[in-house]
């Protein structure tokens, strides 16, 4: 692994049994920053304000290309070929999951080779898929084709081995950390894969974060189906891949959270700074007037507040001190983070379930987007989420009770109510 570090503080990690120390290097030049912006994502704040400006620009450009990959794959999902699989945990996975991970992993490695990647997929499952009928090779070929069409700055032909190595760079056996602070990327290639497979307007998110010394410093979320009325409690028409739809949300510590529409086509990026909109959480400070979200896999009666409040999904219902509003359900926890960060919802609850691990990639990027928009995230006891609790893998979170995402104004009151009603 080349020991090149472009703009981040020193970090320490274990690869196999070797301990690597990445020395600090000078900040990137204005030329490299400009090149990253011209590659697709000018940012709404100046590099002088953002020490990880180059990383964020590169991450945003890669996530936007990954969203286009998802749209293209989804468009052809039902047109033939074996493009849907079942992982060992029975969750659906498509060539888009692997393609997004390969694409983003490959591009980040070219720019920041010393920064490791923690991500959801690895190629072991892909290689073992139905070996008798050669379907594994066909899937790898499909993934390679999807990635090669989107990857930037590739000087030679992208081989199947290149794609598999890029996927495995984020796999569970790719890197082991020690107890020291570390710098690394966290990627959820598609959060809400079940929604992606529905073939309708269900929401899914490509989420990428940069963790520096235990804190999320940079975050990018891309949601191709997001619209201005996404959170209405009604079924929308199919808006997939329509120009002007979709959202790209970016966040940098100390610089706020911002969003803009996804570009209609790859290569047609809009770089004018006035297309970015600053995101803020809502100002609701009364619990029963807040708008709540919970994961699609959970129900209101699993939340401690259900002992105090009934729920409704109808905004026209009269709400008093005994009823709260649940917003339009969308697949994937990262969608809920977008809703809170953009002020569309006030609170997101997720209960930690027995025998179910809470993965870092389901929350890391959402954490910084909500925090920089003015919100607050903790476990149900009010303690911050510890990204380093999984000392060697940095893949699992251990929140007490579950995850609580709020607009900040409601946070302390909700922790108090949870503590009084959760055992």
Coordinates of C-alpha atoms in Angstrom, one line a residue, residues 23-211:
X23 CA 3.0 10.7 7.7
X24 CA 1.4 14.1 7.3
X25 CA 1.8 15.9 4.0
X26 CA 1.2 19.5 2.9
X27 CA -2.4 20.5 2.0
X28 CA -3.4 20.0 -1.6
X29 CA -2.6 22.8 -4.1
X30 CA -5.2 25.1 -5.6
X31 CA -4.7 23.3 -8.8
X32 CA -5.7 19.9 -7.4
X33 CA -8.6 21.4 -5.6
X34 CA -9.8 23.1 -8.8
X35 CA -9.4 19.8 -10.7
X36 CA -11.5 18.0 -8.1
X37 CA -14.2 20.6 -8.5
X38 CA -14.1 20.6 -12.3
X39 CA -14.4 16.8 -12.1
X40 CA -18.0 17.4 -11.1
X41 CA -18.7 19.0 -7.7
X42 CA -17.9 22.6 -6.9
X43 CA -18.7 23.1 -3.3
X44 CA -20.7 25.9 -1.7
X45 CA -17.8 27.0 0.6
X46 CA -14.2 27.9 0.0
X47 CA -11.3 25.5 0.5
X48 CA -9.8 27.9 3.1
X49 CA -12.8 27.1 5.4
X50 CA -12.7 23.4 4.9
X51 CA -9.5 21.3 5.6
X52 CA -11.1 18.3 3.9
X53 CA -12.4 20.2 0.9
X54 CA -10.6 18.0 -1.6
X55 CA -11.9 14.8 -0.1
X56 CA -15.4 16.1 0.0
X57 CA -15.3 17.3 -3.6
X58 CA -14.0 13.9 -4.7
X59 CA -16.6 12.1 -2.6
X60 CA -19.5 14.1 -3.9
X61 CA -18.4 13.5 -7.6
X62 CA -18.1 9.8 -7.0
X63 CA -21.4 9.5 -5.2
X64 CA -23.1 11.4 -8.0
X65 CA -21.7 9.0 -10.6
X66 CA -22.7 6.1 -8.3
X67 CA -26.3 7.4 -8.3
X68 CA -26.3 7.4 -12.1
X69 CA -25.0 3.8 -12.1
X70 CA -27.9 2.9 -9.8
X71 CA -30.4 4.6 -12.1
X72 CA -29.0 2.8 -15.2
X73 CA -29.0 -0.6 -13.5
X74 CA -32.5 -0.1 -12.1
X75 CA -33.7 0.8 -15.6
X76 CA -32.6 -2.5 -16.9
X77 CA -33.3 -4.5 -13.8
X78 CA -36.3 -6.4 -15.2
X79 CA -35.1 -6.5 -18.8
X80 CA -33.5 -9.9 -18.5
X81 CA -30.4 -11.5 -17.0
X82 CA -29.6 -12.6 -13.4
X83 CA -29.2 -9.2 -11.7
X84 CA -30.9 -10.0 -8.3
X85 CA -29.3 -12.2 -5.7
X86 CA -29.9 -13.1 -2.1
X87 CA -27.1 -12.6 0.4
X88 CA -26.4 -15.0 3.2
X89 CA -28.4 -12.8 5.5
X90 CA -31.4 -13.0 3.1
X91 CA -31.2 -9.3 2.2
X92 CA -31.5 -8.5 -1.5
X93 CA -28.4 -7.4 -3.4
X94 CA -28.0 -6.5 -7.0
X95 CA -25.2 -5.6 -9.4
X96 CA -25.8 -2.0 -8.3
X97 CA -24.6 -2.7 -4.7
X98 CA -21.4 -4.3 -5.9
X99 CA -21.0 -1.7 -8.8
X100 CA -21.3 1.3 -6.5
X101 CA -18.8 -0.1 -4.0
X102 CA -16.3 -0.9 -6.8
X103 CA -16.8 2.5 -8.4
X104 CA -16.4 4.6 -5.3
X105 CA -13.6 2.3 -3.9
X106 CA -11.6 2.5 -7.1
X107 CA -11.9 6.3 -7.4
X108 CA -11.0 7.0 -3.8
X109 CA -8.0 4.7 -4.0
X110 CA -6.6 6.6 -6.9
X111 CA -6.9 9.9 -5.1
X112 CA -6.3 8.9 -1.5
X113 CA -4.5 5.5 -1.5
X114 CA -3.5 5.5 2.2
X115 CA -7.0 6.0 3.5
X116 CA -8.8 2.6 4.0
X117 CA -12.4 1.9 3.3
X118 CA -15.0 0.3 5.5
X119 CA -18.0 -0.8 3.4
X120 CA -20.8 -3.3 3.3
X121 CA -19.9 -5.7 0.5
X122 CA -17.1 -8.1 -0.4
X123 CA -16.6 -10.4 -3.4
X124 CA -16.6 -13.7 -1.6
X125 CA -20.4 -14.1 -1.9
X126 CA -20.2 -12.9 -5.5
X127 CA -17.6 -15.4 -6.5
X128 CA -19.5 -18.3 -4.8
X129 CA -22.9 -17.6 -6.6
X130 CA -24.1 -20.7 -8.3
X131 CA -20.7 -21.9 -9.6
X132 CA -22.2 -24.8 -11.5
X133 CA -24.0 -22.6 -14.0
X134 CA -21.2 -19.9 -14.4
X135 CA -23.6 -17.2 -13.2
X136 CA -20.9 -15.7 -11.0
X137 CA -18.8 -14.9 -14.0
X138 CA -21.8 -13.3 -15.7
X139 CA -22.5 -11.2 -12.7
X140 CA -18.9 -10.1 -12.4
X141 CA -18.9 -9.2 -16.1
X142 CA -22.2 -7.1 -15.6
X143 CA -20.7 -5.3 -12.6
X144 CA -17.5 -4.6 -14.5
X145 CA -19.4 -3.2 -17.5
X146 CA -21.5 -1.0 -15.2
X147 CA -18.4 0.4 -13.4
X148 CA -16.3 0.9 -16.5
X149 CA -19.0 3.1 -17.9
X150 CA -18.9 5.5 -15.0
X151 CA -15.4 5.5 -13.6
X152 CA -13.3 8.6 -14.1
X153 CA -9.7 9.0 -15.1
X154 CA -9.1 5.4 -16.0
X155 CA -6.1 5.2 -18.3
X156 CA -6.5 1.5 -19.2
X157 CA -9.2 -1.1 -19.6
X158 CA -10.9 -2.0 -16.3
X159 CA -10.5 -5.7 -15.7
X160 CA -12.7 -8.1 -13.7
X161 CA -9.8 -8.4 -11.2
X162 CA -9.7 -4.6 -10.9
X163 CA -13.3 -4.6 -10.0
X164 CA -13.1 -7.5 -7.5
X165 CA -10.1 -5.9 -5.8
X166 CA -12.0 -2.6 -5.5
X167 CA -15.0 -4.3 -3.9
X168 CA -12.8 -6.2 -1.5
X169 CA -10.9 -3.1 -0.5
X170 CA -13.9 -2.3 1.6
X171 CA -14.6 -5.8 2.8
X172 CA -14.5 -7.1 6.4
X173 CA -11.1 -8.6 6.0
X174 CA -9.4 -5.8 4.1
X175 CA -8.1 -3.8 7.1
X176 CA -7.8 -4.1 10.9
X177 CA -7.5 -1.1 13.1
X178 CA -6.0 -0.8 16.6
X179 CA -7.3 1.2 19.5
X180 CA -5.7 4.5 18.2
X181 CA -7.7 7.2 16.4
X182 CA -7.9 6.5 12.7
X183 CA -8.9 8.1 9.4
X184 CA -11.0 6.0 7.0
X185 CA -14.0 6.1 4.7
X186 CA -17.3 4.5 5.5
X187 CA -19.5 3.5 2.6
X188 CA -23.1 2.2 2.3
X189 CA -23.3 1.5 -1.5
X190 CA -27.1 1.3 -1.4
X191 CA -29.0 1.9 1.8
X192 CA -32.6 0.8 1.1
X193 CA -31.9 -2.0 -1.4
X194 CA -35.4 -3.4 -0.9
X195 CA -36.7 -0.1 -2.1
X196 CA -34.3 -0.1 -5.0
X197 CA -35.7 -3.5 -6.1
X198 CA -39.3 -2.5 -5.9
X199 CA -39.2 -0.9 -9.3
X200 CA -41.2 2.2 -8.2
X201 CA -40.4 5.4 -6.5
X202 CA -39.2 4.0 -3.2
X203 CA -36.2 5.8 -1.8
X204 CA -32.7 4.5 -1.6
X205 CA -29.4 6.3 -0.7
X206 CA -25.7 6.1 -1.6
X207 CA -23.9 7.2 1.5
X208 CA -20.2 8.0 2.0
X209 CA -18.5 9.5 5.0
X210 CA -14.9 10.3 6.1
X211 CA -14.1 9.6 9.7

